[in-house]
CSV table of C-alpha atoms in Angstrom, one decimal:
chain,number,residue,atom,x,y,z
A,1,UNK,CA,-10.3,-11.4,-14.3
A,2,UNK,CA,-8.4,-14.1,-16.5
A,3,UNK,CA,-10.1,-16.5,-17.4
A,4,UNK,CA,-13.5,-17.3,-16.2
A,5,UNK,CA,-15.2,-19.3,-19.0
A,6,UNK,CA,-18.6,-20.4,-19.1
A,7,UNK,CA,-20.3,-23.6,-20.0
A,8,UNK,CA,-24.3,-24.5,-19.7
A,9,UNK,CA,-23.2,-26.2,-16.1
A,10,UNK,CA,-20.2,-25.5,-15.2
A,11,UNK,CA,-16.9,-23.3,-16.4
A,12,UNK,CA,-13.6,-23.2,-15.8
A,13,UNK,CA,-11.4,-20.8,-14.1
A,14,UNK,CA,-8.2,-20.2,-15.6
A,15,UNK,CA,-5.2,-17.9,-15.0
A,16,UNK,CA,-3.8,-15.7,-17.9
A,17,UNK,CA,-0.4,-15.6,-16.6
A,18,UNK,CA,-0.2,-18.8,-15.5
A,19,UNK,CA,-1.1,-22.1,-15.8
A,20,UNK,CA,-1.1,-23.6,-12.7
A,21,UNK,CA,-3.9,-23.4,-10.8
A,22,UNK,CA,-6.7,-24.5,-13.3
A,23,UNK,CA,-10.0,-26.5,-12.1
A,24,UNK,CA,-13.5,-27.3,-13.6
A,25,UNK,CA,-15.6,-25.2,-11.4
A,26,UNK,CA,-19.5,-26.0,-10.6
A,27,UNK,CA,-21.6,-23.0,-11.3
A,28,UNK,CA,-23.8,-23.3,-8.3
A,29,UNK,CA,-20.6,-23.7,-6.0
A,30,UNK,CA,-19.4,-20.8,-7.2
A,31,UNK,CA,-22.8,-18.3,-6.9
A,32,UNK,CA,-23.2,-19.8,-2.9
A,33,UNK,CA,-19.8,-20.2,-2.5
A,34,UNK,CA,-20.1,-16.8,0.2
A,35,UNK,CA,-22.1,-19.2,2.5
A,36,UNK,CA,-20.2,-19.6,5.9
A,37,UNK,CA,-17.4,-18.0,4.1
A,38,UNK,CA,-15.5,-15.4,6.0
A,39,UNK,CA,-12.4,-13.2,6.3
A,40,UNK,CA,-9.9,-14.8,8.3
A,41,UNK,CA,-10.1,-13.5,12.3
A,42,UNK,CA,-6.6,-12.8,12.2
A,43,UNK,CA,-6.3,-10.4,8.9
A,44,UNK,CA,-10.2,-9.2,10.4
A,45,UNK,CA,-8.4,-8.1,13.3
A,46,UNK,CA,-5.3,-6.2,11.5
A,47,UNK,CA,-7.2,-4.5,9.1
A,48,UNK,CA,-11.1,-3.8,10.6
A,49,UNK,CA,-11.4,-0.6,11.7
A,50,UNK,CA,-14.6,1.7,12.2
A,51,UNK,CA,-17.7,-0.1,10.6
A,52,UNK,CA,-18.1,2.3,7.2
A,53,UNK,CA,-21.4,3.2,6.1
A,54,UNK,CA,-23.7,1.6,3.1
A,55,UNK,CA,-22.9,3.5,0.6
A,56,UNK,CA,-26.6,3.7,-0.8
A,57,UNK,CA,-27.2,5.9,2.2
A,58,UNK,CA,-24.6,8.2,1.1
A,59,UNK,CA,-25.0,11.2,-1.2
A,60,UNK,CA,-21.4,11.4,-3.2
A,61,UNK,CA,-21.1,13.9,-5.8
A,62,UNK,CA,-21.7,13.8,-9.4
A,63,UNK,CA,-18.4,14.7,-10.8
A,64,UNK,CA,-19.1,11.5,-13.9
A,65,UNK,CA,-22.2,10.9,-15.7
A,66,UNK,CA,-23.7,8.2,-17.5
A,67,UNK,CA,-23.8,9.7,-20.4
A,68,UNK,CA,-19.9,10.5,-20.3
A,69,UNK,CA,-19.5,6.3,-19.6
A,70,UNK,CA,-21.8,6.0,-22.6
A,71,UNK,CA,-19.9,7.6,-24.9
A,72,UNK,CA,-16.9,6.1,-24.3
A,73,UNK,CA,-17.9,2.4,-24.3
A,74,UNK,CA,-20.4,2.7,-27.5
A,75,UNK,CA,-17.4,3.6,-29.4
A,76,UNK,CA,-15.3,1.3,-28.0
A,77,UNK,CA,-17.3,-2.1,-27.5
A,78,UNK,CA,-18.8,-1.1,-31.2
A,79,UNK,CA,-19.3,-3.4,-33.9
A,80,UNK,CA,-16.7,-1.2,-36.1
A,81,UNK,CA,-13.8,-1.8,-33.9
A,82,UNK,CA,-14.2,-5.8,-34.3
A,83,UNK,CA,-13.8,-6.8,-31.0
A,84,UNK,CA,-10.4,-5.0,-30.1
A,85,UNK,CA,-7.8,-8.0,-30.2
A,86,UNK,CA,-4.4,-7.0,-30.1
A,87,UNK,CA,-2.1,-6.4,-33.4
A,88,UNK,CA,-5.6,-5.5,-35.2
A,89,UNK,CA,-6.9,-1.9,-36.9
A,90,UNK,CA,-10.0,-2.5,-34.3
A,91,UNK,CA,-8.0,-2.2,-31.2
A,92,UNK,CA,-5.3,0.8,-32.7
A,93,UNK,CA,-8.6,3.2,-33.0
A,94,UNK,CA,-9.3,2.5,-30.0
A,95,UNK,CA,-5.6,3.3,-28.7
A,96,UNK,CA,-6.5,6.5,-30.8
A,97,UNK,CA,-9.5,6.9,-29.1
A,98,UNK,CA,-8.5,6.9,-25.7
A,99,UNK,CA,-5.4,8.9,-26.7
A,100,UNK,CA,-7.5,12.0,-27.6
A,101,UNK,CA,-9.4,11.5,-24.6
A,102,UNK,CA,-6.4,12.4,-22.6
A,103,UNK,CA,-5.2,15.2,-25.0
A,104,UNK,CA,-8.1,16.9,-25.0
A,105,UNK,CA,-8.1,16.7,-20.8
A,106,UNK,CA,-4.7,18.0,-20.6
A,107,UNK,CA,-3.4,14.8,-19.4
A,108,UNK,CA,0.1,14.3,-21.0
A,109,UNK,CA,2.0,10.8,-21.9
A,110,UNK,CA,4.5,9.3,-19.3
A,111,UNK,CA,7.0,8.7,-21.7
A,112,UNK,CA,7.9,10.4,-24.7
A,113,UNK,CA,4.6,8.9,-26.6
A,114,UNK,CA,1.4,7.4,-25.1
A,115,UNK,CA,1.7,4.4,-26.7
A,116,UNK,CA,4.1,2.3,-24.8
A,117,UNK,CA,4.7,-0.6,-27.3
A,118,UNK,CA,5.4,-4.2,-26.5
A,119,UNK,CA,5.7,-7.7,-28.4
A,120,UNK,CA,3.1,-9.3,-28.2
A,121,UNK,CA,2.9,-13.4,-29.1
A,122,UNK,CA,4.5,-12.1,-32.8
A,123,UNK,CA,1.8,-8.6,-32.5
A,124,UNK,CA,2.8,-5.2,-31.7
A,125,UNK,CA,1.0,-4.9,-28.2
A,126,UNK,CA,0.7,-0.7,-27.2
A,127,UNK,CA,-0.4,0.2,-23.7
A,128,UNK,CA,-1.6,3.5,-23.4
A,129,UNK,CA,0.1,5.3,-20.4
A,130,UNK,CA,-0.7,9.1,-19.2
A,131,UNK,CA,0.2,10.9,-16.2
A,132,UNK,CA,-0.6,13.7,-14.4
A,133,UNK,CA,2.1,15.5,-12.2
A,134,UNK,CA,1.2,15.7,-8.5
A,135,UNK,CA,0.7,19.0,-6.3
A,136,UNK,CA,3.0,19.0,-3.8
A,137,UNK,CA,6.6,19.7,-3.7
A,138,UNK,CA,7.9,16.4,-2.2
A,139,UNK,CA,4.9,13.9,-2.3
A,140,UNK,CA,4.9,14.5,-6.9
A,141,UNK,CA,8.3,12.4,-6.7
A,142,UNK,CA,5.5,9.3,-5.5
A,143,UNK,CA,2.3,7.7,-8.0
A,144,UNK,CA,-0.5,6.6,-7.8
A,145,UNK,CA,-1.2,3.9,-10.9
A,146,UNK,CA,-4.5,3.1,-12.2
A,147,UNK,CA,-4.6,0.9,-14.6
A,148,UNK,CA,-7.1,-1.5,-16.7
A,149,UNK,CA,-6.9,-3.6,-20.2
A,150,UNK,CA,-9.0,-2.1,-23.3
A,151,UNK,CA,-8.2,-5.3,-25.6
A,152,UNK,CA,-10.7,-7.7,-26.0
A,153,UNK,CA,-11.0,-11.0,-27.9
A,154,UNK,CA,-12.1,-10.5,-31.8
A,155,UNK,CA,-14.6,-13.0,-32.1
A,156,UNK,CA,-16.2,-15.9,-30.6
A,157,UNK,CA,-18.5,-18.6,-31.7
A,158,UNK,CA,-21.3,-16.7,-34.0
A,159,UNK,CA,-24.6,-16.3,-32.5
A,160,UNK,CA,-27.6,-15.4,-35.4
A,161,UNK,CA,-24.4,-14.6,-37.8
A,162,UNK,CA,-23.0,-12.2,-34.9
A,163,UNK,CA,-19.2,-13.2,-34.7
A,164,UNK,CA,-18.0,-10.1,-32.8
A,165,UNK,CA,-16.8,-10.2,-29.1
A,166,UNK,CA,-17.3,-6.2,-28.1
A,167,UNK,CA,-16.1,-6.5,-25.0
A,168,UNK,CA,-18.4,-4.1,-23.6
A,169,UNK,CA,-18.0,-5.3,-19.8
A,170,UNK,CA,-15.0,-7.2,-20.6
A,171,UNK,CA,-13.7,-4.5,-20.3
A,172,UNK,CA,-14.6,-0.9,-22.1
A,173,UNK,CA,-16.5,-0.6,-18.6
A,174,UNK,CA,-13.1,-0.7,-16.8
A,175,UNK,CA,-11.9,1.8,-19.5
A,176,UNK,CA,-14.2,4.2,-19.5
A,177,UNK,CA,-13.4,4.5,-15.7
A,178,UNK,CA,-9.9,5.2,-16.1
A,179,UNK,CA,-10.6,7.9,-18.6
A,180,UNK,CA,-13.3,9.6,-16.7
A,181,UNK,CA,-11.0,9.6,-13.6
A,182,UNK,CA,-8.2,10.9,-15.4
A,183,UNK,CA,-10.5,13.8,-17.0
A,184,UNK,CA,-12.0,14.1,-13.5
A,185,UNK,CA,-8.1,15.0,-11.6
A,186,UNK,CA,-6.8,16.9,-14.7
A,187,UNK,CA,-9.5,19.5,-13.7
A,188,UNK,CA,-9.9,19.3,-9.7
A,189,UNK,CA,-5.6,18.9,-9.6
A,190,UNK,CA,-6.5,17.6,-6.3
A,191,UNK,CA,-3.5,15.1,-6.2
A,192,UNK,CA,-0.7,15.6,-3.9
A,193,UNK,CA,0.9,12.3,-5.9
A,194,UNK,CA,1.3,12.1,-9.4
A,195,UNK,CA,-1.4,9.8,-11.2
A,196,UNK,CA,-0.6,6.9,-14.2
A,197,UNK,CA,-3.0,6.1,-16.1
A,198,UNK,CA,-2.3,2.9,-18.0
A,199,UNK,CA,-4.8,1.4,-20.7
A,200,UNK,CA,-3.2,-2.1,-21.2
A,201,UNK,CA,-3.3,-4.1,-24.2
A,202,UNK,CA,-3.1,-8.1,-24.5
A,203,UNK,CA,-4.3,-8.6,-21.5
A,204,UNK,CA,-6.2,-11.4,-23.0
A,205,UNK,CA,-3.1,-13.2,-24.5
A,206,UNK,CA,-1.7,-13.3,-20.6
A,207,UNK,CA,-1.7,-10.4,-19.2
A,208,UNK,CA,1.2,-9.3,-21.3
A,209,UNK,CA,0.9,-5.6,-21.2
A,210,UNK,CA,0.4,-5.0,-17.6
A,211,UNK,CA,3.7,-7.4,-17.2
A,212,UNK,CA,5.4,-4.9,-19.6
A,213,UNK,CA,5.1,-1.6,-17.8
A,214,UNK,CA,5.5,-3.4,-15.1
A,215,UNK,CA,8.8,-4.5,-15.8
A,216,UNK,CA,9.5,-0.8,-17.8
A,217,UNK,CA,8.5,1.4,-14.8
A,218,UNK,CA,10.9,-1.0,-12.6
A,219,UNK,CA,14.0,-0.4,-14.8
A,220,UNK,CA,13.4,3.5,-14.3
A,221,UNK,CA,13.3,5.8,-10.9
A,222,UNK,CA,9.9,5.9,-10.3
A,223,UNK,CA,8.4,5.3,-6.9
A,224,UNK,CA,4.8,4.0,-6.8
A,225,UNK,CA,2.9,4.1,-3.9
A,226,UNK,CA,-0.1,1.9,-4.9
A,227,UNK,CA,-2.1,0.6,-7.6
A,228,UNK,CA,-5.3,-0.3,-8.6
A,229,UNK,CA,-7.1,-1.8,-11.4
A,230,UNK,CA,-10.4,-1.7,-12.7
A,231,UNK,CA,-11.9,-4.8,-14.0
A,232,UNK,CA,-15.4,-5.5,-15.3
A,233,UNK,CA,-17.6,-2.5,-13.8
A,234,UNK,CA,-20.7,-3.0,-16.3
A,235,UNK,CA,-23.2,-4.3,-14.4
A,236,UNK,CA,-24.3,-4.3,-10.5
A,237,UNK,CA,-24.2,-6.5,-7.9
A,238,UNK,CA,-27.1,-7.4,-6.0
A,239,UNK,CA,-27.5,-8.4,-1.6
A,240,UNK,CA,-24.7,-6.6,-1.2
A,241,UNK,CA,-23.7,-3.8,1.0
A,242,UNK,CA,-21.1,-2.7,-1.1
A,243,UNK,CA,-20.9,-1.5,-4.6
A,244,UNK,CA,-17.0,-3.5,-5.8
A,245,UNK,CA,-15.0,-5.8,-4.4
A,246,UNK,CA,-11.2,-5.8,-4.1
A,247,UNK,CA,-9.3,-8.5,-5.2
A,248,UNK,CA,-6.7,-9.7,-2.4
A,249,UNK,CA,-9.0,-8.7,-0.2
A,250,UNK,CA,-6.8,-9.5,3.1
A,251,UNK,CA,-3.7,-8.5,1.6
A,252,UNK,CA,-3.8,-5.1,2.6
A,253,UNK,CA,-5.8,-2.3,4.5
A,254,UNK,CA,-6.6,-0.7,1.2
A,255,UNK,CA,-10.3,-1.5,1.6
A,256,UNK,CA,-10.8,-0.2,5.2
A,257,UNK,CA,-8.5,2.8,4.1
A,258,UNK,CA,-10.3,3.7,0.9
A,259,UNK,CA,-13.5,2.9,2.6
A,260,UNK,CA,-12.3,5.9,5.5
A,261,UNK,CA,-11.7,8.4,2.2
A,262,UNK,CA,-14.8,7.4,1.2
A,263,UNK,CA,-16.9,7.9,4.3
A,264,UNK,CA,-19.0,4.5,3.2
A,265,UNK,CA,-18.0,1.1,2.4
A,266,UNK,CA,-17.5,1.5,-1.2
A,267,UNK,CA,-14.8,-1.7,-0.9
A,268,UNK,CA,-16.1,-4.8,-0.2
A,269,UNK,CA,-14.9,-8.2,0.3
A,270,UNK,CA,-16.7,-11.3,-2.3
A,271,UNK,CA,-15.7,-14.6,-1.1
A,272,UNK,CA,-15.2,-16.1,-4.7
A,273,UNK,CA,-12.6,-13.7,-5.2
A,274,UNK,CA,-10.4,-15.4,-2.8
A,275,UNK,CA,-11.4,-18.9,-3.4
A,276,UNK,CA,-10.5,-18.3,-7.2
A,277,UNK,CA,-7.7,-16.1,-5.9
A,278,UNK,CA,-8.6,-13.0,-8.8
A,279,UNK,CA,-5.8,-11.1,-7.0
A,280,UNK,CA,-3.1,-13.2,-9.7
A,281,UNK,CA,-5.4,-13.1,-12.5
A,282,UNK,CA,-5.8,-9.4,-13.6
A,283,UNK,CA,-3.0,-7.1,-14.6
A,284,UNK,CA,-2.8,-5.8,-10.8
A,285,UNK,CA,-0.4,-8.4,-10.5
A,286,UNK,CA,2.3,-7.3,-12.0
A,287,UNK,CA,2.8,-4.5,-10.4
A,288,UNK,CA,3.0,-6.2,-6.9
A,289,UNK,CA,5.7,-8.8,-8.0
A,290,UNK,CA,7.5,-6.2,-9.5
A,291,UNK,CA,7.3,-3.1,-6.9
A,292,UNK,CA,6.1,-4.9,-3.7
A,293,UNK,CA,3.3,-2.2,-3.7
A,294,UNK,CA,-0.4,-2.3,-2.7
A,295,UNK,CA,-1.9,-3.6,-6.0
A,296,UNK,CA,-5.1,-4.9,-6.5
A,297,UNK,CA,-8.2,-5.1,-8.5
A,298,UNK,CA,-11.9,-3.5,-8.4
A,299,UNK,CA,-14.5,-5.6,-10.0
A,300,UNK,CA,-18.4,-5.7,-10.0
A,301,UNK,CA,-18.9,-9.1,-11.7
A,302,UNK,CA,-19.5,-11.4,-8.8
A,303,UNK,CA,-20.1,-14.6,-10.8
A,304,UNK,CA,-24.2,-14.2,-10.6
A,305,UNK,CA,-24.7,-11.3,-12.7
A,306,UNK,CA,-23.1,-11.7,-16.0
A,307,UNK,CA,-23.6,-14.8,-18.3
A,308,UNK,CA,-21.4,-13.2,-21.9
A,309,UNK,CA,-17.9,-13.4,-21.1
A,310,UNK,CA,-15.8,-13.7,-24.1
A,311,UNK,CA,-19.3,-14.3,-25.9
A,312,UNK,CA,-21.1,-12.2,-28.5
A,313,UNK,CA,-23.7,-11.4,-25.8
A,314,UNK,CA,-21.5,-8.5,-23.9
A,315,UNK,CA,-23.1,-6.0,-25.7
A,316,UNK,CA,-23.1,-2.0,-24.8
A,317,UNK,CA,-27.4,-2.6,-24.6
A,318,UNK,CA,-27.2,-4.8,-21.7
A,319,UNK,CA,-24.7,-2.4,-20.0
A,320,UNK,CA,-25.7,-0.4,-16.2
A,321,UNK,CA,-24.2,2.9,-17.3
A,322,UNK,CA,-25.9,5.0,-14.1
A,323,UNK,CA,-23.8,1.8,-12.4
A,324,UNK,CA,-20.7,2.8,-13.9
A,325,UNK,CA,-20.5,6.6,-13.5
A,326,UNK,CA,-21.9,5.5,-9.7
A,327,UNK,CA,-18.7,3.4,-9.3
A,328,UNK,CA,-16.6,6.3,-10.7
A,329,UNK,CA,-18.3,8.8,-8.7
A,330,UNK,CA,-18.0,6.2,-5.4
A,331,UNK,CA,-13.7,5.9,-6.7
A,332,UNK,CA,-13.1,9.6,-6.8
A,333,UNK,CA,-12.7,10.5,-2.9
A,334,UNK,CA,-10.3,7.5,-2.3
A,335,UNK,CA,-8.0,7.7,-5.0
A,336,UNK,CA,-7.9,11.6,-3.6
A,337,UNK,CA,-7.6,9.9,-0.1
A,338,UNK,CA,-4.6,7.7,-1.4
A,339,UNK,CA,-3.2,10.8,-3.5
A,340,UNK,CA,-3.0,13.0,-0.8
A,341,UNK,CA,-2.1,11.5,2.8
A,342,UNK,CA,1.2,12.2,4.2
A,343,UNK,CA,2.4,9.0,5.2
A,344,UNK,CA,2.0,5.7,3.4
A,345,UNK,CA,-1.8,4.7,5.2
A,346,UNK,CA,-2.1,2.1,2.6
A,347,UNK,CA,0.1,-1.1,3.6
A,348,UNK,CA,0.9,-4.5,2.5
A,349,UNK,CA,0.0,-7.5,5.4
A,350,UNK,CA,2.8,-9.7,4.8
């Protein structure tokens, strides 16, 4: 989420793609701010359904393993890819990287190239968007879009003469997610609805590259159903009895609905989410104010369990890579929920 900057006491939060909306946050406010917070009783009441099990009791399958995560965020948050920032060599391997991901799964580009290419702040910005084709006759013409950012910052203030920002949480976690789900459905084809898969870039100069498909897929016929993003998914939460939160938590049913797919409750909601109001400050976003659609973000960094964002610390050695294929693994049967039902389960509250 954009931008959550930390001090020694306190940090402020800050919208990429806006700047309204900014406030010095205390730390500890923020880490207790779940005490007597709740959802609303009226949204409770539209979207509660049947209490979902923890998903810790739970056995899901193990169609994504650790070391598959690994691989894919060492060579992405690595030192020899300088942090990622958008317009650099650093982030166009990595665009290459990702790209030969999905040609070697047999997932193919939406448009005529994957790399979907953008300005940028005076850059040239490339999100990487792949597709797969859904199963059925009449429910292909719909999509399912996952989406997260694979840019990172460069640099940040050195630290024992270490200048790079790898970006390992922030956000080759979210990354490596996307490709592993896209490998995942290009071999089970158990998607009635067609699947995008959108890496963005500059998401870190203001969510740029999520605003540019979002605006590109509008000027064309396609009909998305819903969209999620995957945002920071290196490390675990803890007292929890749910492995990610959704951003916009009240704004939909997609929790209660994913949780059904999922037979647990996977989805959870984190207060600070909606006192900071994350559902405008990740590249969800765009795709709601463009299409109207279900679009919201999944996150695991709750504020308490991650001190390096956009520092030298978020390193691939302090990443939870069991954690990450677990949250893959704990994905798969929703999006195959969302991808398969007949109707449109999945609504908007407004």
């Amino acid at each position: 989420m954009r931008k959550i900057i930390y001090g020694l006491l306190s940090f402020a939060l800050v919208g990429c793609g806006t700047q309204s909306d900014v406030r010095q946050v205390d730390s500890k406010s923020a880490a207790d701010a779940s005490q007597g917070y709740e959802v609303s009783k009226d949204a409770s009441e539209v979207i509660t359904t049947t209490v979902a099990p923890n998903p810790s009791t739970v056995s899901f399958k193990k169609e994504v393993s650790a070391s598959a995560v690994k691989k894919h965020v060492e060579f992405l948050a690595s030192d020899a890819l300088k942090g990622r920032k958008t317009g650099t060599i650093g982030i166009d391997e990595a665009a290459t990287y990702i790209i030969k991901q999905f040609q070697d799964a047999g997932v193919q580009p939406y448009f005529t190239s994957y790399r979907d290419k953008f300005n940028a702040k005076g850059v040239d910005g490339y999100n990487i968007v792949a597709m797969l084709p859904g199963t059925d006759s009449e429910l292909k013409n719909e999509f399912i879009v996952i989406g997260a950012h694979y840019d990172h910052i460069g640099t940040a203030e050195a630290v024992n003469g270490d200048k790079i920002a790898n970006g390992a949480n922030d956000n080759a976690s979210g990354t490596a997610a996307v490709i592993e789900l896209a490998k995942y459905f290009a071999k089970a084809k158990t998607n009635k609805r067609g699947i995008i898969f959108a890496l963005f870039s500059a998401e870190e100069l203001g969510l740029l590259g999520s605003a540019h498909l979002a605006e590109r897929l509008k000027t064309t016929d396609i009909n998305p159903y819903v969209m999620f993003n995957i945002e920071m998914i290196g490390v675990s939460m803890t007292d929890k009895d749910y492995t990610f939160y959704l951003t916009g938590y009240e704004n939909s049913n997609m929790a209660q609905e994913f949780n059904a797919y999922a037979g647990a409750k996977v989805m959870g909601f984190l207060p600070q989410a909606k006192q900071y109001n994350l559902f405008k400050r990740s590249d969800n976003y765009a795709f709601y104010e463009e299409f109207k659609i279900p679009a919201q973000t999944v996150s695991t960094f709750d504020f308490t369990n991650f001190d390096h964002y956009h520092q030298v610390g978020d390193e691939v050695s302090i990443m939870d890579f069991e954690h990450i294929a677990n949250v893959v693994n704990q994905l798969i049967p929703g999006v195959e929920g969302m991808a398969n039902s007949n109707s449109h389960e999945i609504i908007w509250n407004e």
